[in-house]
Every structure is written in structure tokens, then in C-alpha cells.
One Martini backbone bead per residue (centre of mass of N, CA, C, O) as a GRO file, in nm:
protein
   69
    1MET     BB    1  -4.684   0.576   6.843
    2ASP     BB    2  -4.949   0.770   6.887
    3CYS     BB    3  -5.030   0.598   7.154
    4ILE     BB    4  -4.792   0.737   7.334
    5GLU     BB    5  -4.805   0.993   7.299
    6THR     BB    6  -5.087   1.031   7.365
    7ARG     BB    7  -5.293   0.802   7.563
    8GLU     BB    8  -5.427   0.625   7.342
    9GLN     BB    9  -5.597   0.334   7.222
   10PRO     BB   10  -5.560   0.085   7.013
   11ASN     BB   11  -5.698  -0.114   6.770
   12ALA     BB   12  -5.560  -0.296   6.988
   13PRO     BB   13  -5.465  -0.527   7.177
   14VAL     BB   14  -5.183  -0.670   7.290
   15GLU     BB   15  -5.268  -0.933   7.318
   16VAL     BB   16  -5.382  -0.999   7.070
   17GLY     BB   17  -5.115  -0.943   6.924
   18HIS     BB   18  -4.993  -1.193   7.056
   19LEU     BB   19  -5.192  -1.434   6.954
   20ILE     BB   20  -5.179  -1.376   6.664
   21THR     BB   21  -4.880  -1.454   6.630
   22SER     BB   22  -4.846  -1.708   6.780
   23VAL     BB   23  -5.037  -1.897   6.581
   24ALA     BB   24  -4.778  -1.834   6.362
   25HIS     BB   25  -4.572  -1.983   6.512
   26LEU     BB   26  -4.756  -2.247   6.575
   27ILE     BB   27  -4.686  -2.295   6.192
   28ASN     BB   28  -4.410  -2.327   6.200
   29ILE     BB   29  -4.347  -2.520   6.378
   30CYS     BB   30  -4.487  -2.768   6.247
   31ARG     BB   31  -4.367  -2.737   5.932
   32ILE     BB   32  -4.053  -2.770   6.017
   33THR     BB   33  -4.143  -3.079   6.195
   34GLY     BB   34  -4.392  -3.233   6.037
   35ARG     BB   35  -4.619  -3.165   6.293
   36THR     BB   36  -4.774  -3.176   6.553
   37ILE     BB   37  -4.894  -2.995   6.841
   38ASN     BB   38  -4.937  -2.934   7.188
   39TRP     BB   39  -5.102  -2.661   7.347
   40ASP     BB   40  -5.044  -2.443   7.638
   41ALA     BB   41  -5.150  -2.179   7.702
   42THR     BB   42  -5.108  -2.073   7.974
   43ASN     BB   43  -4.767  -2.190   7.951
   44GLU     BB   44  -4.656  -2.102   7.630
   45GLN     BB   45  -4.616  -2.439   7.544
   46ILE     BB   46  -4.547  -2.754   7.467
   47ILE     BB   47  -4.613  -3.118   7.439
   48ASP     BB   48  -4.395  -3.340   7.421
   49ASP     BB   49  -4.186  -3.146   7.300
   50ASP     BB   50  -3.860  -3.044   7.207
   51ALA     BB   51  -3.800  -2.932   6.986
   52ALA     BB   52  -4.032  -2.746   6.961
   53ASN     BB   53  -4.015  -2.602   7.152
   54ALA     BB   54  -3.706  -2.473   7.133
   55LEU     BB   55  -3.834  -2.247   6.898
   56LEU     BB   56  -3.966  -2.079   7.052
   57THR     BB   57  -3.702  -1.997   7.098
   58LYS     BB   58  -3.416  -1.774   7.051
   59GLU     BB   59  -3.074  -1.686   7.028
   60ARG     BB   60  -2.905  -1.379   7.133
   61ARG     BB   61  -2.780  -1.159   7.038
   62PRO     BB   62  -2.562  -0.940   7.276
   63GLU     BB   63  -2.715  -0.666   7.155
   64PHE     BB   64  -2.990  -0.837   7.232
   65SER     BB   65  -3.031  -0.953   7.534
   66LEU     BB   66  -3.110  -0.921   7.808
   67PRO     BB   67  -3.200  -0.879   8.180
   68THR     BB   68  -3.109  -0.964   8.436
   69VAL     BB   69  -3.324  -0.987   8.758
   0.00000   0.00000   0.00000
């Protein structure tokens, strides 16, 4: 919150946080499915595994839905 108020840079760029979180989610998907996955980092999709790919997102509760753009 301090960075928002002061406009200073955070300790780590947002992109780094995204990458680290993505790895954690992918590890959990491997654990849930019980198999390895092939990750397309450019498109942020799991290749040739629809069941695992479906675990990348979840249905949002209506009060937290994203607006249609």
C-alpha cells in the first residue's frame, strides 16, 4: 500500500510476483491431477490436457465477477 501512496517501486516487480504465483499454481495442478503437465508460458495454457487446463481458473462468485468489456 505504501508504494501506491508514494509511487515508489515495490521490492519486486509485479511481473515477478505473477511468475512465482504461476509456478505455485502449476505445482498444485500437477498434485491434483497426479501427472506432469506441459506449460506454454507464452499463452499461459497447459498443452494437450483439457482437465488440467480447466484448473487454471475457477468460477467466480457473482459479487466478485469481472465486468464484460
